[in-house]
CSV table of C-alpha atoms in Angstrom, one decimal:
chain,number,residue,atom,x,y,z
A,1,MET,CA,-20.3,20.4,-59.9
A,2,GLY,CA,-18.2,23.2,-61.4
A,3,ASN,CA,-17.3,26.2,-59.2
A,4,LYS,CA,-19.9,25.6,-56.5
A,5,PHE,CA,-18.3,27.9,-53.9
A,6,LYS,CA,-18.1,31.7,-54.3
A,7,THR,CA,-14.5,32.8,-54.4
A,8,ILE,CA,-13.0,36.3,-54.1
A,9,ASP,CA,-11.5,37.9,-57.2
A,10,PHE,CA,-7.8,37.7,-57.9
A,11,ASN,CA,-7.7,41.5,-57.9
A,12,SER,CA,-9.2,41.8,-54.3
A,13,ASP,CA,-7.1,43.6,-51.7
A,14,LEU,CA,-7.9,40.7,-49.3
A,15,TRP,CA,-5.0,38.7,-50.7
A,16,ASP,CA,-2.7,41.3,-49.2
A,17,LYS,CA,-4.6,41.4,-45.9
A,18,LEU,CA,-5.1,37.7,-45.3
A,19,HIS,CA,-1.8,35.9,-45.2
A,20,GLY,CA,-0.5,32.4,-44.7
A,21,ALA,CA,2.6,31.4,-42.8
A,22,TYR,CA,4.8,32.6,-45.7
A,23,GLY,CA,2.8,35.7,-46.8
A,24,ASN,CA,0.5,36.2,-49.7
A,25,ILE,CA,-1.0,33.0,-51.1
A,26,LEU,CA,-2.4,34.3,-54.4
A,27,GLU,CA,0.3,32.8,-56.7
A,28,ASP,CA,-0.3,29.4,-55.2
A,29,ILE,CA,-4.1,29.6,-55.4
A,30,LYS,CA,-4.1,30.4,-59.1
A,31,PRO,CA,-2.8,27.0,-60.3
A,32,LEU,CA,-5.6,25.3,-58.3
A,33,ALA,CA,-8.3,27.4,-60.1
A,34,VAL,CA,-7.6,25.9,-63.5
A,35,LYS,CA,-10.6,24.0,-65.1
A,36,GLU,CA,-8.6,21.0,-66.3
A,37,PRO,CA,-5.6,20.4,-64.0
A,38,GLU,CA,-2.8,18.3,-65.3
A,39,VAL,CA,-1.5,15.9,-62.6
A,40,PRO,CA,0.7,13.0,-63.5
A,41,GLU,CA,-0.4,9.7,-62.0
A,42,SER,CA,3.0,9.4,-60.3
A,43,GLU,CA,2.2,12.5,-58.2
A,44,LYS,CA,-1.1,11.1,-56.9
A,45,SER,CA,0.5,9.8,-53.8
A,46,LEU,CA,1.5,10.8,-50.2
A,47,TYR,CA,5.0,9.4,-50.9
A,48,THR,CA,6.4,11.5,-53.7
A,49,SER,CA,7.9,14.9,-54.5
A,50,PHE,CA,5.9,17.1,-56.7
A,51,GLU,CA,6.9,18.6,-60.1
A,52,SER,CA,3.6,19.6,-61.7
A,53,ASP,CA,2.6,23.3,-61.1
A,54,TYR,CA,-0.8,22.1,-59.7
A,55,MET,CA,0.6,19.8,-57.0
A,56,ILE,CA,3.5,22.1,-56.1
A,57,ALA,CA,0.9,24.9,-55.5
A,58,PHE,CA,-1.3,22.5,-53.6
A,59,ASP,CA,1.5,21.4,-51.3
A,60,ASN,CA,2.6,25.0,-50.8
A,61,ILE,CA,-1.0,26.1,-49.8
A,62,CYS,CA,-1.3,23.2,-47.4
A,63,CYS,CA,2.0,23.9,-45.7
A,64,THR,CA,1.4,27.7,-45.4
A,65,LEU,CA,-2.1,27.2,-44.0
A,66,SER,CA,-1.1,24.7,-41.3
A,67,HIS,CA,2.5,25.6,-40.5
A,68,GLN,CA,3.3,24.5,-36.9
A,69,MET,CA,-0.4,23.7,-36.3
A,70,SER,CA,-1.2,27.4,-36.2
A,71,PHE,CA,-4.2,29.1,-37.8
A,72,TYR,CA,-3.7,31.6,-40.6
A,73,PRO,CA,-6.4,33.9,-41.9
A,74,ALA,CA,-5.6,33.1,-45.5
A,75,SER,CA,-7.7,30.0,-44.9
A,76,TYR,CA,-10.8,32.2,-45.1
A,77,ILE,CA,-10.2,32.9,-48.8
A,78,ALA,CA,-8.3,29.7,-49.7
A,79,LEU,CA,-10.8,27.0,-48.6
A,80,PRO,CA,-13.6,27.9,-51.1
A,81,TYR,CA,-11.0,27.6,-53.9
A,82,MET,CA,-9.9,24.3,-52.5
A,83,ALA,CA,-13.5,23.1,-52.3
A,84,ASN,CA,-14.0,23.9,-56.0
A,85,ALA,CA,-10.7,22.1,-56.8
A,86,PHE,CA,-11.8,19.1,-54.8
A,87,SER,CA,-15.1,19.0,-56.7
A,88,TYR,CA,-13.2,18.4,-59.9
A,89,TRP,CA,-11.6,15.3,-58.5
A,90,TYR,CA,-14.9,14.2,-57.0
A,91,GLU,CA,-16.5,14.4,-60.4
A,92,LYS,CA,-13.7,12.5,-61.9
A,93,ASP,CA,-14.1,9.8,-59.2
A,94,ASP,CA,-10.4,10.1,-58.5
A,95,PHE,CA,-10.3,8.5,-55.0
A,96,VAL,CA,-6.7,9.1,-54.2
A,97,MET,CA,-6.8,12.8,-55.0
A,98,GLN,CA,-9.9,13.1,-52.9
A,99,VAL,CA,-8.1,11.5,-49.9
A,100,ILE,CA,-5.0,13.7,-50.5
A,101,PHE,CA,-7.3,16.8,-50.4
A,102,LEU,CA,-9.3,15.6,-47.4
A,103,ILE,CA,-6.4,14.7,-45.2
A,104,ASN,CA,-4.8,18.1,-45.8
A,105,ILE,CA,-8.0,20.1,-45.5
A,106,GLY,CA,-8.7,18.3,-42.2
A,107,ILE,CA,-5.3,19.4,-40.8
A,108,ILE,CA,-6.0,23.0,-41.9
A,109,VAL,CA,-9.5,23.0,-40.4
A,110,SER,CA,-8.2,21.4,-37.1
A,111,THR,CA,-6.3,24.6,-36.5
A,112,ASP,CA,-9.4,26.8,-36.6
A,113,ILE,CA,-10.1,26.6,-32.9
A,114,GLU,CA,-10.3,29.3,-30.2
A,115,TYR,CA,-6.8,28.3,-28.9
A,116,ASN,CA,-5.4,29.6,-32.2
A,117,THR,CA,-7.9,32.1,-33.5
A,118,GLU,CA,-8.6,34.4,-30.5
A,119,CYS,CA,-6.1,37.0,-31.9
A,120,TYR,CA,-7.9,37.1,-35.2
A,121,MET,CA,-11.4,37.7,-34.0
A,122,GLU,CA,-11.3,41.5,-34.8
A,123,MET,CA,-10.0,40.8,-38.3
A,124,LYS,CA,-12.6,38.1,-38.9
A,125,GLU,CA,-15.4,40.5,-37.9
A,126,SER,CA,-14.1,43.1,-40.3
A,127,LEU,CA,-14.4,40.7,-43.3
A,128,PRO,CA,-17.4,40.8,-45.7
A,129,GLY,CA,-20.0,38.4,-44.5
A,130,SER,CA,-19.9,36.6,-47.9
A,131,VAL,CA,-16.3,35.7,-47.3
A,132,ILE,CA,-17.0,34.0,-44.0
A,133,GLU,CA,-20.2,32.4,-45.4
A,134,SER,CA,-18.3,30.8,-48.3
A,135,TYR,CA,-15.6,29.6,-45.9
A,136,GLN,CA,-18.1,28.0,-43.6
A,137,ASP,CA,-20.0,26.5,-46.6
A,138,SER,CA,-16.8,24.9,-47.9
A,139,ILE,CA,-16.1,23.4,-44.5
A,140,LEU,CA,-19.6,21.9,-44.4
A,141,PHE,CA,-19.0,20.5,-47.9
A,142,PHE,CA,-15.8,18.8,-46.8
A,143,LYS,CA,-17.6,17.5,-43.8
A,144,GLU,CA,-20.1,15.8,-46.0
A,145,LYS,CA,-17.4,14.3,-48.2
A,146,ALA,CA,-15.4,13.1,-45.2
A,147,GLU,CA,-18.4,11.4,-43.7
A,148,GLU,CA,-19.3,9.8,-47.0
A,149,LEU,CA,-15.8,8.4,-47.2
A,150,LEU,CA,-15.9,7.0,-43.7
A,151,SER,CA,-19.4,5.5,-44.1
A,152,ASP,CA,-19.3,4.2,-47.7
A,153,LYS,CA,-15.8,4.1,-49.0
A,154,LEU,CA,-13.7,2.8,-46.1
A,155,ASP,CA,-12.7,-0.4,-47.8
A,156,MET,CA,-11.2,1.6,-50.7
A,157,LEU,CA,-8.6,2.9,-48.3
A,158,LYS,CA,-7.3,-0.7,-47.8
A,159,GLN,CA,-6.5,-1.3,-51.5
A,160,PRO,CA,-3.1,-2.9,-51.6
A,161,GLY,CA,-0.2,-0.5,-52.0
A,162,LEU,CA,-2.4,2.6,-51.7
A,163,PHE,CA,-1.6,3.7,-48.2
A,164,LYS,CA,0.5,2.5,-45.3
A,165,PRO,CA,-1.2,1.4,-42.0
A,166,ILE,CA,0.2,4.4,-40.1
A,167,ASP,CA,-1.1,6.8,-42.8
A,168,LEU,CA,-4.6,5.3,-42.4
A,169,THR,CA,-4.6,6.4,-38.8
A,170,TYR,CA,-3.6,10.0,-39.7
A,171,ILE,CA,-6.1,10.1,-42.5
A,172,CYS,CA,-8.8,9.2,-39.9
A,173,ILE,CA,-7.5,11.8,-37.4
A,174,SER,CA,-7.6,14.5,-40.1
A,175,LEU,CA,-11.1,13.5,-41.1
A,176,LEU,CA,-12.1,13.8,-37.4
A,177,ALA,CA,-11.5,17.6,-37.7
A,178,LEU,CA,-14.0,17.7,-40.6
A,179,THR,CA,-16.7,15.6,-38.8
A,180,GLY,CA,-16.9,18.2,-36.0
A,181,LYS,CA,-14.3,17.5,-33.3
A,182,ARG,CA,-11.6,20.0,-34.3
A,183,GLU,CA,-10.1,20.3,-30.8
A,184,HIS,CA,-9.7,16.5,-30.6
A,185,ALA,CA,-8.1,16.3,-34.0
A,186,PHE,CA,-5.8,19.2,-33.2
A,187,VAL,CA,-4.3,17.7,-30.0
A,188,LEU,CA,-3.9,14.3,-31.7
A,189,LEU,CA,-2.1,15.8,-34.6
A,190,LEU,CA,-0.1,18.2,-32.5
A,191,GLY,CA,1.2,15.4,-30.3
A,192,ASN,CA,1.8,13.1,-33.3
A,193,PHE,CA,-0.8,10.7,-31.7
A,194,ASP,CA,1.9,9.8,-29.1
A,195,GLN,CA,2.3,12.6,-26.6
A,196,CYS,CA,-0.2,13.3,-23.9
A,197,ILE,CA,-0.1,16.5,-21.8
A,198,ILE,CA,-2.4,16.5,-18.7
A,199,SER,CA,-3.3,19.1,-16.1
A,200,CYS,CA,-5.4,17.9,-13.1
A,201,LYS,CA,-8.5,20.0,-12.6
A,202,ASN,CA,-8.4,19.4,-8.9
A,203,CYS,CA,-4.9,20.0,-7.7
A,204,GLY,CA,-3.3,21.5,-10.8
A,205,LEU,CA,-0.7,18.8,-11.3
A,206,TYR,CA,0.8,19.3,-14.8
A,207,THR,CA,2.6,16.5,-16.6
A,208,GLU,CA,4.1,16.1,-20.1
A,209,ASP,CA,5.7,12.8,-19.3
A,210,ILE,CA,3.0,10.5,-20.7
A,211,GLU,CA,4.0,8.9,-24.0
A,212,LEU,CA,1.6,6.6,-25.9
A,213,ASP,CA,3.7,5.2,-28.7
A,214,ASN,CA,3.3,1.5,-29.3
A,215,ASP,CA,6.8,0.5,-27.9
A,216,TYR,CA,6.1,2.4,-24.7
A,217,MET,CA,2.7,0.8,-24.3
A,218,LYS,CA,4.1,-2.6,-24.7
A,219,ASN,CA,6.8,-2.1,-22.1
A,220,THR,CA,5.0,-0.1,-19.5
A,221,ILE,CA,1.3,-1.0,-19.6
A,222,PRO,CA,1.0,-1.4,-15.8
A,223,ALA,CA,2.6,2.1,-15.2
A,224,LEU,CA,0.4,3.6,-17.9
A,225,ASN,CA,-2.7,2.1,-16.4
A,226,SER,CA,-2.0,3.5,-13.0
A,227,LEU,CA,-2.2,7.0,-14.6
A,228,ILE,CA,-5.0,6.4,-17.2
A,229,THR,CA,-7.9,4.0,-17.1
A,230,PRO,CA,-8.6,3.4,-20.8
A,231,ALA,CA,-12.1,3.7,-22.2
A,232,SER,CA,-13.9,0.4,-22.6
A,233,PRO,CA,-13.6,-1.2,-26.0
A,234,ALA,CA,-16.2,0.0,-28.5
A,235,THR,CA,-15.9,-2.8,-31.1
A,236,GLY,CA,-19.1,-3.3,-33.1
A,237,GLN,CA,-20.9,-0.3,-31.6
A,238,TRP,CA,-20.8,1.9,-34.7
A,239,ASP,CA,-23.7,2.0,-37.1
A,240,LYS,CA,-21.4,3.4,-39.9
A,241,LYS,CA,-23.4,6.6,-40.2
A,242,SER,CA,-23.4,8.4,-36.9
A,243,PHE,CA,-20.5,10.6,-35.9
A,244,ASP,CA,-21.9,12.0,-32.6
A,245,ASN,CA,-19.7,9.8,-30.4
A,246,THR,CA,-16.1,10.4,-31.5
A,247,TYR,CA,-14.6,7.6,-29.6
A,248,ILE,CA,-17.0,5.0,-30.9
A,249,TRP,CA,-16.8,5.8,-34.6
A,250,LEU,CA,-13.1,6.5,-34.6
A,251,SER,CA,-12.2,3.4,-32.6
A,252,ASN,CA,-14.3,1.2,-34.9
A,253,VAL,CA,-12.9,2.8,-38.1
A,254,LEU,CA,-9.3,2.1,-36.9
A,255,GLN,CA,-10.3,-1.5,-36.2
A,256,LEU,CA,-12.0,-1.9,-39.5
A,257,LEU,CA,-8.9,-0.7,-41.2
A,258,GLY,CA,-6.8,-3.3,-39.3
A,259,ASN,CA,-5.1,-0.8,-36.9
A,260,ASN,CA,-6.0,-2.5,-33.6
A,261,ASN,CA,-2.9,-1.1,-31.9
A,262,ASP,CA,-4.0,2.4,-32.7
A,263,ALA,CA,-7.5,1.7,-31.6
A,264,ALA,CA,-6.1,0.5,-28.2
A,265,LYS,CA,-4.0,3.7,-28.0
A,266,LEU,CA,-7.1,5.8,-28.7
A,267,SER,CA,-8.8,4.2,-25.7
A,268,TYR,CA,-6.2,6.0,-23.5
A,269,PHE,CA,-6.9,9.4,-25.0
A,270,TYR,CA,-10.6,8.9,-24.2
A,271,GLY,CA,-9.9,7.3,-20.9
A,272,THR,CA,-9.9,8.7,-17.3
A,273,PHE,CA,-6.9,10.3,-15.7
A,274,ASN,CA,-6.1,9.1,-12.2
A,275,CYS,CA,-4.1,11.9,-10.6
A,276,PRO,CA,-1.1,10.5,-8.7
A,277,GLU,CA,-1.0,13.6,-6.5
A,278,CYS,CA,-4.6,14.0,-5.3
A,279,GLY,CA,-6.3,10.8,-6.5
A,280,GLU,CA,-9.0,12.8,-8.5
A,281,LYS,CA,-10.4,10.9,-11.5
A,282,THR,CA,-11.2,13.1,-14.4
A,283,GLY,CA,-11.6,12.8,-18.1
A,284,PRO,CA,-11.7,12.2,-20.9
A,285,VAL,CA,-8.0,12.6,-21.1
A,286,ILE,CA,-8.1,14.3,-24.6
A,287,ASP,CA,-10.2,17.1,-23.1
A,288,LEU,CA,-7.7,17.5,-20.3
A,289,TYR,CA,-5.0,17.7,-22.9
A,290,MET,CA,-6.7,20.6,-24.6
A,291,GLU,CA,-7.3,22.4,-21.3
A,292,ALA,CA,-3.6,21.9,-20.4
A,293,LEU,CA,-2.6,23.6,-23.7
A,294,SER,CA,-5.0,26.5,-23.0
A,295,GLU,CA,-3.6,27.0,-19.6
């Protein structure tokens, strides 16, 4: 694949203009642009500290572009470099490195929503069209690879000792951002797939008291069901190639990965809110969550 995506030159003044959470990202991008990266097998993991220049730079970039689930304009110039870097691991058929890239890129892309980016619109409009075009092309590339993983390589995620069950859920949520539902991925990641903030469209009731962690669900299902009517189970309804209905494909993927508890939890995020104040029934809950944040 080589350098498929057009990147800006290291001498461009855009590096000083477009910052991450910790400032200029150029020195962390440079190690990712090498043709033959050296990454020890021991660092190809979600559970290790990094010592190689490549993985330290990669980790720094991911942190600075998604700090506190905010959007940073350095993403516009970083993602084409990261797409080219991913292409190397794709050519090498290195599945673990592909997943490590996709989960982190998904988190970064999930922050590129109106809730975060409104203040950057003037800056974005002032950038060369080629910069934004390359940024969008790289996102479409990652979308293609995320959908390929979910459709064709799901069983590879279940290889013994590769990833923990909880990590599989967060991998799927991150991939959700790449398949098109950035706002949904954003709120699930922001609330750590546990918290649920809701604002009633009818009476304005606002609550942050709903927690969906598994222990809570086990102990208070009747109380939870009085507030949220979960979406109907979607087992067996996914054709393994369509990503139009987020609840159907994500629920089925979680079940196929053996995470039935998280699939049950997901049904509440895509369920209907029963307002205890006015009795209005609205949903899906995940959209009410996003609206509550925006308000």
